[in-house]
mmCIF file of C-alpha atoms and ligand atoms in Angstrom:
data_model
loop_
_atom_site.group_PDB
_atom_site.id
_atom_site.type_symbol
_atom_site.label_atom_id
_atom_site.label_comp_id
_atom_site.label_asym_id
_atom_site.label_seq_id
_atom_site.Cartn_x
_atom_site.Cartn_y
_atom_site.Cartn_z
ATOM 1 C CA MET A 25 0.000 0.000 0.000
ATOM 2 C CA ARG A 26 1.498 3.309 -1.145
ATOM 3 C CA CYS A 27 2.197 5.914 1.536
ATOM 4 C CA PRO A 28 -0.257 8.832 1.064
ATOM 5 C CA PHE A 29 2.357 11.279 2.369
ATOM 6 C CA CYS A 30 5.537 10.498 0.454
ATOM 7 C CA GLY A 31 4.478 7.961 -2.165
ATOM 8 C CA ASN A 32 6.769 5.217 -0.865
ATOM 9 C CA ILE A 33 5.328 1.817 -1.849
ATOM 10 C CA ASP A 34 6.993 -0.192 0.886
ATOM 11 C CA THR A 35 4.788 0.535 3.929
ATOM 12 C CA GLN A 36 4.314 -1.762 6.911
ATOM 13 C CA VAL A 37 1.217 -3.054 8.692
ATOM 14 C CA LYS A 38 1.593 -2.393 12.420
ATOM 15 C CA ASP A 39 -1.751 -3.687 13.614
ATOM 16 C CA SER A 40 -4.807 -5.499 12.154
ATOM 17 C CA ARG A 41 -8.089 -5.879 13.927
ATOM 18 C CA PRO A 42 -11.783 -6.238 13.095
ATOM 19 C CA ALA A 43 -13.573 -2.893 12.962
ATOM 20 C CA GLU A 44 -16.567 -2.335 15.219
ATOM 21 C CA ASP A 45 -19.058 -3.563 12.625
ATOM 22 C CA HIS A 46 -17.071 -6.821 12.216
ATOM 23 C CA VAL A 47 -17.487 -6.755 8.449
ATOM 24 C CA SER A 48 -14.206 -4.998 7.889
ATOM 25 C CA ILE A 49 -10.605 -5.233 9.027
ATOM 26 C CA ARG A 50 -8.848 -2.096 10.176
ATOM 27 C CA ARG A 51 -5.122 -1.952 9.470
ATOM 28 C CA ARG A 52 -2.788 0.628 10.935
ATOM 29 C CA ARG A 53 0.130 1.224 8.625
ATOM 30 C CA PHE A 54 3.494 2.860 9.023
ATOM 31 C CA CYS A 55 5.809 4.289 6.381
ATOM 32 C CA PRO A 56 9.476 3.695 7.229
ATOM 33 C CA ALA A 57 10.548 6.275 4.639
ATOM 34 C CA CYS A 58 8.789 9.322 6.121
ATOM 35 C CA GLY A 59 7.474 8.035 9.446
ATOM 36 C CA GLY A 60 3.893 8.681 8.315
ATOM 37 C CA ARG A 61 1.024 6.664 9.842
ATOM 38 C CA PHE A 62 -2.299 5.929 8.189
ATOM 39 C CA THR A 63 -5.198 3.492 8.402
ATOM 40 C CA THR A 64 -6.797 1.290 5.744
ATOM 41 C CA TYR A 65 -9.971 -0.764 5.824
ATOM 42 C CA GLU A 66 -10.358 -4.129 4.195
ATOM 43 C CA ARG A 67 -13.902 -5.170 3.363
ATOM 44 C CA VAL A 68 -15.542 -8.027 1.505
ATOM 45 C CA GLN A 69 -17.468 -6.857 -1.543
ATOM 46 C CA LEU A 70 -20.745 -8.568 -2.127
ATOM 47 C CA ARG A 71 -20.392 -8.530 -5.901
ATOM 48 C CA ASP A 72 -17.231 -10.592 -5.573
ATOM 49 C CA LEU A 73 -18.890 -13.440 -3.698
ATOM 50 C CA VAL A 74 -18.831 -16.681 -5.636
ATOM 51 C CA VAL A 75 -20.983 -19.707 -4.900
ATOM 52 C CA ILE A 76 -19.372 -23.099 -5.353
ATOM 53 C CA LYS A 77 -22.103 -25.545 -6.313
ATOM 54 C CA SER A 78 -22.081 -29.168 -5.198
ATOM 55 C CA ASN A 79 -21.084 -30.239 -8.712
ATOM 56 C CA GLY A 80 -18.056 -27.964 -8.430
ATOM 57 C CA ARG A 81 -19.371 -25.303 -10.756
ATOM 58 C CA ARG A 82 -18.996 -21.683 -9.693
ATOM 59 C CA GLU A 83 -21.459 -18.873 -10.136
ATOM 60 C CA ASP A 84 -21.768 -15.301 -8.896
ATOM 61 C CA PHE A 85 -23.758 -14.964 -5.710
ATOM 62 C CA ASP A 86 -27.283 -13.771 -6.501
ATOM 63 C CA ARG A 87 -29.149 -12.139 -3.623
ATOM 64 C CA ASP A 88 -32.433 -12.210 -5.578
ATOM 65 C CA LYS A 89 -32.162 -15.958 -6.005
ATOM 66 C CA LEU A 90 -31.560 -16.420 -2.286
ATOM 67 C CA GLU A 91 -34.512 -14.165 -1.538
ATOM 68 C CA ARG A 92 -36.796 -16.094 -3.916
ATOM 69 C CA SER A 93 -36.012 -19.434 -2.294
ATOM 70 C CA ILE A 94 -36.665 -18.006 1.169
ATOM 71 C CA ARG A 95 -39.924 -16.358 0.103
ATOM 72 C CA ILE A 96 -41.144 -19.649 -1.369
ATOM 73 C CA ALA A 97 -40.419 -21.372 1.943
ATOM 74 C CA MET A 98 -42.206 -18.572 3.831
ATOM 75 C CA GLN A 99 -45.302 -18.568 1.610
ATOM 76 C CA LYS A 100 -48.533 -18.006 3.585
ATOM 77 C CA ARG A 101 -46.699 -18.200 6.887
ATOM 78 C CA PRO A 102 -47.798 -15.720 9.546
ATOM 79 C CA VAL A 103 -44.516 -13.842 9.597
ATOM 80 C CA ASP A 104 -44.155 -10.090 9.174
ATOM 81 C CA PRO A 105 -42.622 -9.377 5.718
ATOM 82 C CA GLU A 106 -40.333 -6.859 7.385
ATOM 83 C CA ARG A 107 -38.957 -9.611 9.578
ATOM 84 C CA ILE A 108 -38.257 -11.714 6.482
ATOM 85 C CA ASP A 109 -36.390 -8.785 4.922
ATOM 86 C CA GLN A 110 -34.331 -8.412 8.070
ATOM 87 C CA MET A 111 -33.540 -12.104 8.061
ATOM 88 C CA ILE A 112 -32.368 -11.991 4.429
ATOM 89 C CA SER A 113 -30.178 -8.957 5.114
ATOM 90 C CA GLY A 114 -28.767 -10.746 8.127
ATOM 91 C CA ILE A 115 -27.897 -13.799 6.030
ATOM 92 C CA VAL A 116 -26.210 -11.658 3.378
ATOM 93 C CA ARG A 117 -24.254 -9.770 6.039
ATOM 94 C CA ARG A 118 -23.114 -13.054 7.480
ATOM 95 C CA LEU A 119 -21.927 -14.223 4.078
ATOM 96 C CA GLU A 120 -20.164 -10.914 3.504
ATOM 97 C CA SER A 121 -18.358 -11.081 6.822
ATOM 98 C CA MET A 122 -17.102 -14.636 6.437
ATOM 99 C CA GLY A 123 -13.825 -13.376 5.005
ATOM 100 C CA GLU A 124 -13.919 -15.874 2.138
ATOM 101 C CA THR A 125 -15.204 -14.802 -1.249
ATOM 102 C CA ASP A 126 -15.785 -18.395 -2.427
ATOM 103 C CA ILE A 127 -18.585 -19.983 -0.449
ATOM 104 C CA PRO A 128 -19.850 -23.551 -0.930
ATOM 105 C CA SER A 129 -23.601 -23.610 -1.650
ATOM 106 C CA LYS A 130 -23.915 -26.191 1.137
ATOM 107 C CA GLN A 131 -22.707 -23.624 3.655
ATOM 108 C CA ILE A 132 -25.166 -21.023 2.391
ATOM 109 C CA GLY A 133 -27.968 -23.565 2.714
ATOM 110 C CA GLU A 134 -26.997 -24.269 6.295
ATOM 111 C CA ILE A 135 -26.925 -20.579 7.194
ATOM 112 C CA VAL A 136 -30.378 -20.126 5.621
ATOM 113 C CA MET A 137 -31.774 -23.123 7.522
ATOM 114 C CA GLU A 138 -30.361 -21.812 10.767
ATOM 115 C CA ALA A 139 -32.028 -18.451 10.182
ATOM 116 C CA LEU A 140 -35.360 -20.025 9.153
ATOM 117 C CA ALA A 141 -35.370 -22.360 12.146
ATOM 118 C CA ARG A 142 -35.296 -19.346 14.431
ATOM 119 C CA ILE A 143 -38.240 -17.667 12.704
ATOM 120 C CA ASP A 144 -40.673 -20.341 11.533
ATOM 121 C CA THR A 145 -40.542 -24.125 11.908
ATOM 122 C CA VAL A 146 -42.794 -24.824 8.920
ATOM 123 C CA ALA A 147 -40.734 -22.643 6.605
ATOM 124 C CA TYR A 148 -37.623 -24.334 7.896
ATOM 125 C CA VAL A 149 -38.991 -27.813 7.141
ATOM 126 C CA ARG A 150 -40.116 -26.726 3.663
ATOM 127 C CA PHE A 151 -36.719 -25.337 2.851
ATOM 128 C CA ALA A 152 -34.843 -28.218 4.409
ATOM 129 C CA SER A 153 -36.968 -30.831 2.616
ATOM 130 C CA VAL A 154 -36.007 -29.375 -0.711
ATOM 131 C CA TYR A 155 -32.482 -28.615 0.280
ATOM 132 C CA LYS A 156 -31.664 -31.995 1.734
ATOM 133 C CA ASN A 157 -33.462 -33.828 -1.053
ATOM 134 C CA PHE A 158 -35.585 -35.981 1.172
ATOM 135 C CA GLN A 159 -37.012 -38.367 -1.372
ATOM 136 C CA ALA A 160 -38.591 -41.078 0.771
ATOM 137 C CA ALA A 161 -41.589 -40.083 2.860
ATOM 138 C CA ASP A 162 -40.352 -41.928 5.926
ATOM 139 C CA ASP A 163 -37.099 -40.039 5.790
ATOM 140 C CA PHE A 164 -39.086 -36.863 5.823
ATOM 141 C CA ASP A 165 -41.163 -38.037 8.783
ATOM 142 C CA ARG A 166 -38.062 -38.953 10.699
ATOM 143 C CA PHE A 167 -36.622 -35.593 9.930
ATOM 144 C CA VAL A 168 -39.684 -33.814 11.304
ATOM 145 C CA SER A 169 -39.558 -36.005 14.416
ATOM 146 C CA GLU A 170 -35.962 -35.085 14.968
ATOM 147 C CA LEU A 171 -36.913 -31.494 14.556
ATOM 148 C CA ARG A 172 -39.634 -31.749 17.224
ATOM 149 C CA PRO A 173 -38.584 -34.454 19.676
ATOM 150 C CA ASP A 174 -41.558 -33.656 21.972
ATOM 151 C CA ALA A 175 -44.100 -34.293 19.220
ATOM 152 C CA ALA A 176 -42.437 -37.589 18.339
ATOM 153 C CA ALA A 177 -42.513 -38.740 21.955
ATOM 154 C CA GLU A 178 -46.285 -38.184 22.164
ATOM 155 C CA LYS A 179 -47.022 -40.653 19.357
HETATM 156 ZN ZN1 LIG B 25 5.852 7.925 3.567
#
């Protein structure tokens, strides 16, 4: 990083730490040529996020696509649309702050399921059933039982 005071290219990082918002890294730099000190911020850019699909293919992260899948899972559920928006923003922020720009689709799916599980059990099961490719009905039943151990015990 070029020194803003003297133009020297060979500056040193003295200290790196997460900024308060935890989506950026704050670096304090020192220029040995002129003694100047300055600060830079390193931040993940959403447009650079790449999804690695299970078949190994890569594609640019698409927030709209994520939003569509979540809205399908949330269809007709009694959840405030504003809350859904907040959840989606929260998921995207989490992805942005992971530090990696290449994110396996599996990991995104798990983050979405975690978020859905906190908001609405039915939406979570809908999403998970598609996501985990539960093909046999008994698998699906077992999955729901595992999700709600109390309900299973009452049977
Ligand atoms: Zn300098």
